[in-house]
Short mmCIF file of C-alpha atoms and ligand atoms in Angstrom, two decimals:
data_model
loop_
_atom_site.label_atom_id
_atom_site.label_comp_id
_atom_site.label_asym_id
_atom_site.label_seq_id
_atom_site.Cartn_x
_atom_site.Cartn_y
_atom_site.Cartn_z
CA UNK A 1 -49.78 -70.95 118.81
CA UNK A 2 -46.10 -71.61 116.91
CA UNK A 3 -45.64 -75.13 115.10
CA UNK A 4 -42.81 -77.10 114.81
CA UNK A 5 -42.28 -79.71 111.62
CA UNK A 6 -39.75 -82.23 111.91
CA UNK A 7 -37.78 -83.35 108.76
CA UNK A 8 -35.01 -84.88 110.72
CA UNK A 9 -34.20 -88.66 110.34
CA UNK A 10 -32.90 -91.30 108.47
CA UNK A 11 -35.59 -92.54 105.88
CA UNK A 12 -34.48 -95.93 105.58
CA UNK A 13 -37.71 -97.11 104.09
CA UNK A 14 -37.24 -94.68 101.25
CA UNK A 15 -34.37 -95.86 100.10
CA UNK A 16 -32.28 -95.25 97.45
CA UNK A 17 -33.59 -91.88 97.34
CA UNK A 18 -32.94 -90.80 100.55
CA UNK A 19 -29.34 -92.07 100.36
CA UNK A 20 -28.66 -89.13 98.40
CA UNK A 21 -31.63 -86.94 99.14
CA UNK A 22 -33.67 -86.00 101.95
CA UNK A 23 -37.30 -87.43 102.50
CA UNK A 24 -39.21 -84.63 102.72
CA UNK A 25 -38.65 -83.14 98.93
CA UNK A 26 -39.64 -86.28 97.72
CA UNK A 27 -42.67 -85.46 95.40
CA UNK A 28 -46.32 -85.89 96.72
CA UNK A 29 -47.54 -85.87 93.13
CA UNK A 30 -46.30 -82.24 91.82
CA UNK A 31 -44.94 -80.53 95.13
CA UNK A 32 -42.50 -81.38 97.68
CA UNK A 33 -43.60 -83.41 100.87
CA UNK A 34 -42.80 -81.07 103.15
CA UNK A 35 -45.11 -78.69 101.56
CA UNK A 36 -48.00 -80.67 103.06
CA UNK A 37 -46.97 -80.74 107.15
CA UNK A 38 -46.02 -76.59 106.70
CA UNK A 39 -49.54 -76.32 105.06
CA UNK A 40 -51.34 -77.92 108.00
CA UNK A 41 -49.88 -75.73 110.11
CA UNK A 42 -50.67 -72.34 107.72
CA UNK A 43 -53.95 -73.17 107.31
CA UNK A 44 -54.54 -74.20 110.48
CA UNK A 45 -53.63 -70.37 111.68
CA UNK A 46 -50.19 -71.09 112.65
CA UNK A 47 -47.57 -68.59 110.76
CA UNK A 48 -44.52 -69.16 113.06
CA UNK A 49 -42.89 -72.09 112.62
CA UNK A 50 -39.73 -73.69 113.47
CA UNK A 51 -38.57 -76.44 110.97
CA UNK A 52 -36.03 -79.07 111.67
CA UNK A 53 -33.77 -80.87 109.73
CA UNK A 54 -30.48 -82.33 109.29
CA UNK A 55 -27.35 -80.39 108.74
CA UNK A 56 -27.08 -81.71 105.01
CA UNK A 57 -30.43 -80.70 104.37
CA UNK A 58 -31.63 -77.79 105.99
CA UNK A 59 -30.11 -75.16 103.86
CA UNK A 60 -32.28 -76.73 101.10
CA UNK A 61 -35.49 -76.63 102.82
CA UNK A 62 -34.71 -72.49 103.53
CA UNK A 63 -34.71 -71.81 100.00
CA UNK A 64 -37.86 -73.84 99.08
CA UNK A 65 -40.11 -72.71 101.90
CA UNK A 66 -38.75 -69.01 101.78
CA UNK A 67 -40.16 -68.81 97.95
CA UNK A 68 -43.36 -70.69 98.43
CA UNK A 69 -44.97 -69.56 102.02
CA UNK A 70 -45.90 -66.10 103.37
CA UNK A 71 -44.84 -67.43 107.00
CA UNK A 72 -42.27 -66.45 109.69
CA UNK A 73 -40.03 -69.57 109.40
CA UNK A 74 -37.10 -70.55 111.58
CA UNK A 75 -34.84 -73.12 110.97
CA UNK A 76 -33.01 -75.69 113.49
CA UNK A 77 -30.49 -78.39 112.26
CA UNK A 78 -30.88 -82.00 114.44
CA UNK A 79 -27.10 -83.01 114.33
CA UNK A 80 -27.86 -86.66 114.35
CA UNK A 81 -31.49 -88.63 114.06
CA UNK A 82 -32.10 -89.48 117.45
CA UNK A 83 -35.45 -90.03 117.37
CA UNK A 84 -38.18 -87.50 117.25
CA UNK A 85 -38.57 -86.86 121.00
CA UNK A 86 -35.33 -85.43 120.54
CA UNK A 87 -36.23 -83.58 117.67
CA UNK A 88 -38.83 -81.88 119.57
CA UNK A 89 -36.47 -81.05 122.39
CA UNK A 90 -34.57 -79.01 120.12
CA UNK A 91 -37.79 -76.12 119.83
CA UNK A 92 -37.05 -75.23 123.19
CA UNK A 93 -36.17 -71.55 123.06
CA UNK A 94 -38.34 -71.27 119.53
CA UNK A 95 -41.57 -72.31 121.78
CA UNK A 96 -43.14 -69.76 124.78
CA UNK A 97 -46.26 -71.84 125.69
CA UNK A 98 -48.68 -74.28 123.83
CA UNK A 99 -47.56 -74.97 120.69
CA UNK A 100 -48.11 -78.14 117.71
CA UNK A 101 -45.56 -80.50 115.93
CA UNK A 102 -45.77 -82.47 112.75
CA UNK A 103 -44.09 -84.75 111.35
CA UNK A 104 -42.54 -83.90 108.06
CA UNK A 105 -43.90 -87.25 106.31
CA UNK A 106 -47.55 -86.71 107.44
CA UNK A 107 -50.45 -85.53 105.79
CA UNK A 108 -53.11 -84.03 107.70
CA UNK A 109 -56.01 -82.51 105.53
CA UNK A 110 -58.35 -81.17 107.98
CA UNK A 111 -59.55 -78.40 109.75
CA UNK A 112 -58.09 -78.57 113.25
CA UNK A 113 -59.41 -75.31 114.71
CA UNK A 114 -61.75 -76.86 117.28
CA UNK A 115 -59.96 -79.28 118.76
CA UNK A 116 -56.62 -76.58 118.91
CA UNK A 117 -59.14 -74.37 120.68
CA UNK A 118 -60.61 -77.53 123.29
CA UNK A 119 -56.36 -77.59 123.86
CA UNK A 120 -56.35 -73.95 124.70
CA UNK A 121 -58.97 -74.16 126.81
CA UNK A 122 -57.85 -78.11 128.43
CA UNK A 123 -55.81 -77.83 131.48
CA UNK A 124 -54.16 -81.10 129.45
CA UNK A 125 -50.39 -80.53 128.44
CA UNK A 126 -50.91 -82.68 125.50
CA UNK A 127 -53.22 -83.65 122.23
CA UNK A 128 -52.69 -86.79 120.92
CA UNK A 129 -54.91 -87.02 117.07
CA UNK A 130 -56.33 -90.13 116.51
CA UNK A 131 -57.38 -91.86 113.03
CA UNK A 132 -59.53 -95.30 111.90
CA UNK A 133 -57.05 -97.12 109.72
CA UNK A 134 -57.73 -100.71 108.55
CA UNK A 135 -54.12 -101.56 109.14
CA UNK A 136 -54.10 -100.57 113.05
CA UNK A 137 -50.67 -103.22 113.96
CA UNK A 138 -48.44 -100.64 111.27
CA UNK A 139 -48.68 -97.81 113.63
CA UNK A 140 -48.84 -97.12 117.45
CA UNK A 141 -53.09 -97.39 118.24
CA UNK A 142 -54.74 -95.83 121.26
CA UNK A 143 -57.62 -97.30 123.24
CA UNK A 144 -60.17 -94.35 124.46
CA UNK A 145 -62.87 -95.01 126.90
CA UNK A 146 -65.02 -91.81 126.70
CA UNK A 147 -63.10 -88.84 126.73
CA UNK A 148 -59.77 -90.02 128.10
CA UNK A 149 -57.08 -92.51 126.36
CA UNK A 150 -56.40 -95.15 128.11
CA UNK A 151 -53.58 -97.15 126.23
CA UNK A 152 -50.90 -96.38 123.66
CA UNK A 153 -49.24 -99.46 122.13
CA UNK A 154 -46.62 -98.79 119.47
CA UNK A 155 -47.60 -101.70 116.44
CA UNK A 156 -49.63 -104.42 118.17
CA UNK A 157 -49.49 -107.28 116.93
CA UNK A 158 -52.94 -107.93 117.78
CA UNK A 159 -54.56 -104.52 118.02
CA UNK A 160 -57.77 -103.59 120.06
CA UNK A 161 -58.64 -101.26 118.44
CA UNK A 162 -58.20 -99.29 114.89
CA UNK A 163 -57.38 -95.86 115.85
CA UNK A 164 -53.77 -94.71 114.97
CA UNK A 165 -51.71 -92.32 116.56
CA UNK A 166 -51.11 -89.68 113.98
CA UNK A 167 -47.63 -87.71 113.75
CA UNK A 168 -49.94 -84.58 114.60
CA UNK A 169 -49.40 -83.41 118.44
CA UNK A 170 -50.02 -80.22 120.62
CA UNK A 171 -47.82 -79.67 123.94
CA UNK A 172 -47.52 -76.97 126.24
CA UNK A 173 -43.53 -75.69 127.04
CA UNK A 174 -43.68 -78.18 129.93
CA UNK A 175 -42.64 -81.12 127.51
CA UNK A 176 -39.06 -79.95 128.05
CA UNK A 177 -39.12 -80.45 131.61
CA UNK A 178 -40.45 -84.26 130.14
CA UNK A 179 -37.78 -85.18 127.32
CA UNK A 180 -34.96 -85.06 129.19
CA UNK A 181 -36.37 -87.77 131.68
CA UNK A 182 -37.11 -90.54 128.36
CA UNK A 183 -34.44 -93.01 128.13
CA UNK A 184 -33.29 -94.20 124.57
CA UNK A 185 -34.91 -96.99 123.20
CA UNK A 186 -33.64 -100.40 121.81
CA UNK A 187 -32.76 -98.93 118.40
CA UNK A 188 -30.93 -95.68 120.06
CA UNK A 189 -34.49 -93.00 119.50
CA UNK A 190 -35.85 -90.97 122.15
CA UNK A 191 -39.23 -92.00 121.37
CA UNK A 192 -42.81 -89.88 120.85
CA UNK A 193 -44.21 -92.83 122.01
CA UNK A 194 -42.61 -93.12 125.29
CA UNK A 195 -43.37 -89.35 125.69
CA UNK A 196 -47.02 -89.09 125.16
CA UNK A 197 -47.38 -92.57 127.65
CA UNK A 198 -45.70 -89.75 130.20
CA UNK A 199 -48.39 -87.73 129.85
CA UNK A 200 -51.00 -90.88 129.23
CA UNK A 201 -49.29 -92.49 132.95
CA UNK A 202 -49.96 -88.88 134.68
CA UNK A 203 -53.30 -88.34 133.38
CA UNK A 204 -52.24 -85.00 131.16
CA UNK A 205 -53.36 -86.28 127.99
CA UNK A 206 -55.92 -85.83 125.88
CA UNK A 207 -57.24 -86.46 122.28
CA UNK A 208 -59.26 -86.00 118.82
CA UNK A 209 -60.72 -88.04 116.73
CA UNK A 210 -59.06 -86.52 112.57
CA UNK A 211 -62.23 -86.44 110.48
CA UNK A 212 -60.29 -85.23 107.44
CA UNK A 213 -57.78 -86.92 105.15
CA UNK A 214 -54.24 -88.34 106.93
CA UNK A 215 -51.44 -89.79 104.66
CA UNK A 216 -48.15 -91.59 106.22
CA UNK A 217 -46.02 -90.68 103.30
CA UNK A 218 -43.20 -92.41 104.70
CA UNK A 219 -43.13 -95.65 102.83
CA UNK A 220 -43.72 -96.32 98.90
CA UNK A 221 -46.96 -97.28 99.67
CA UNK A 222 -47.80 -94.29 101.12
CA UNK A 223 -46.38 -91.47 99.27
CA UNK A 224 -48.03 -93.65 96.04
CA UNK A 225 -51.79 -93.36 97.89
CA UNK A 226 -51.12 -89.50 98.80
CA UNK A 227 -50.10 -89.04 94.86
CA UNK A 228 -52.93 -90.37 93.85
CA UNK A 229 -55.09 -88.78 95.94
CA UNK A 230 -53.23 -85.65 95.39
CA UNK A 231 -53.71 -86.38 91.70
CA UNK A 232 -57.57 -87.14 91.59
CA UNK A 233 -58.27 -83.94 93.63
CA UNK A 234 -56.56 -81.71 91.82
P1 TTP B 301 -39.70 -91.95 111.11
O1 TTP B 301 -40.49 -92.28 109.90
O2 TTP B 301 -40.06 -92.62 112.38
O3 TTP B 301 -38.16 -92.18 110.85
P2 TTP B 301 -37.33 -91.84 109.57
O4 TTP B 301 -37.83 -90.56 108.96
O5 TTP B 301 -35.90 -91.86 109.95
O6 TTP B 301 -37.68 -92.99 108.51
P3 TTP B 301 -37.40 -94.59 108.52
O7 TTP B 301 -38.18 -95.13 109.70
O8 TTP B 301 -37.95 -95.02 107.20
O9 TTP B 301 -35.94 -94.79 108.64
O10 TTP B 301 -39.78 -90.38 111.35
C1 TTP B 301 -41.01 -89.72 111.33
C2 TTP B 301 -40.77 -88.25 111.04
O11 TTP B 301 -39.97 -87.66 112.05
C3 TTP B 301 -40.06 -88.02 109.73
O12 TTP B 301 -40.77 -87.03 109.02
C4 TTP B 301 -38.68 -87.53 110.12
C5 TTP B 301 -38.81 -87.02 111.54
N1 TTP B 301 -37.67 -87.34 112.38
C6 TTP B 301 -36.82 -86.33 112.79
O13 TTP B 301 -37.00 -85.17 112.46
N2 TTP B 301 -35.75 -86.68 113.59
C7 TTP B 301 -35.50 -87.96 113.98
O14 TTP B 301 -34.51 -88.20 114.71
C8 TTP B 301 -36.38 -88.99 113.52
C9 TTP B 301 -36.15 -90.42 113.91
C10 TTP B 301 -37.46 -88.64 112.73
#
């Protein structure tokens, strides 16, 4: 299986750094961000990966992965953030069949060999990864009934139930036949959301519960909780 991180987008709730820099080499207590999602993927058993980023930043990301990882990395620049659906449309001729994305401001700190296998095996063309937060209306929560999912909102207001969508997914190649059918959504983004409720509407999808660690690095809050953690473990 080949993975695909995204480091695309705008970072807007990161600023002022990312007005000059770009997220993902913001520090998650002594290493890069980026390190993290590229990690998941390596120790996961995935070596060929595909990493996207903006043209202002991906020449950056070459150098730093090139000197720290033993992997076969291939880079992709996502001319403007239009959302991560879009993002993911752009590992078209990287990907050949089933193959897992992360997003670049995500920490996943498990071992996710079982459920990529249950994929393999699924005749599902997509894994959603589910995790109990306490703060379920920050993120887009599933409802499961047994093994299938059987609702996706993006931040309820009033949530039924705790279990967050995590920026951890697993496709097969048909996805591309899928983006091109989203529409944009009210702020301009081709939306993961709306993609995975394809899948959810044509009963493709699937899911796993994350018993290990997940950080959303993407705020202050969160890259300070990952540091920490980071920090204690170390
Ligand atoms: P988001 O956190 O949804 O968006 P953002 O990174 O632009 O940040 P903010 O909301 O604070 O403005 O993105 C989640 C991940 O997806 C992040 O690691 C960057 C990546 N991404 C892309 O690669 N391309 C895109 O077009 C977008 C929107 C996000």
């Amino acid at each position: 299986m080949k993975g695909v991180v995204l480091a695309g987008g705008r970072g807007t709730r990161l600023r002022p750094m990312t007005d000059v820099m770009n997220k993902h080499v913001l520090p998650v207590y002594d290493e890069p961000m980026i390190f993290y999602p590229v990690r998941t993927l390596i120790d996961n058993g995935i070596s060929e990966i595909l990493v996207i980023s903006t043209p202002e930043h991906i020449g950056g990301y070459i150098q730093l992965l090139e000197e720290e990882f033993d992997a076969d990395f291939s880079y992709k620049v996502q001319k403007s953030p239009e959302g991560i659906a879009h993002a993911v449309r752009l590992a078209e001729d990287f990907v050949d069949d089933r193959f897992a994305v992360v997003l670049g401001d995500n920490i996943v700190i498990d071992d996710l060999s079982a459920s990529i296998e249950r994929f393999e095996a699924s005749d599902s063309d997509c894994m959603i990864f589910l995790k109990e937060v306490s703060d379920p209306s920050r993120y887009g929560v599933a409802e499961v009934a047994g093994d299938e999912v059987v609702d996706i909102t993006e931040k309820p207001a009033e949530p039924e139930t705790n279990n967050a969508v995590i920026g951890l997914y697993l496709y097969t190649d048909e996805v591309f036949d899928r983006i091109p059918d989203l529409n944009k959504s009210d702020r301009g983004e081709l939306e993961i959301t709306d993609l995975n409720e394809s899948y959810l509407d044509d009963g493709r999808l699937t899911y796993s519960v994350l018993d290990g660690e997940w950080f959303d690095v993407g705020t202050p809050d969160g890259l300070l909780k990952a540091s920490r953690f980071v920090a204690e473990d170390a």
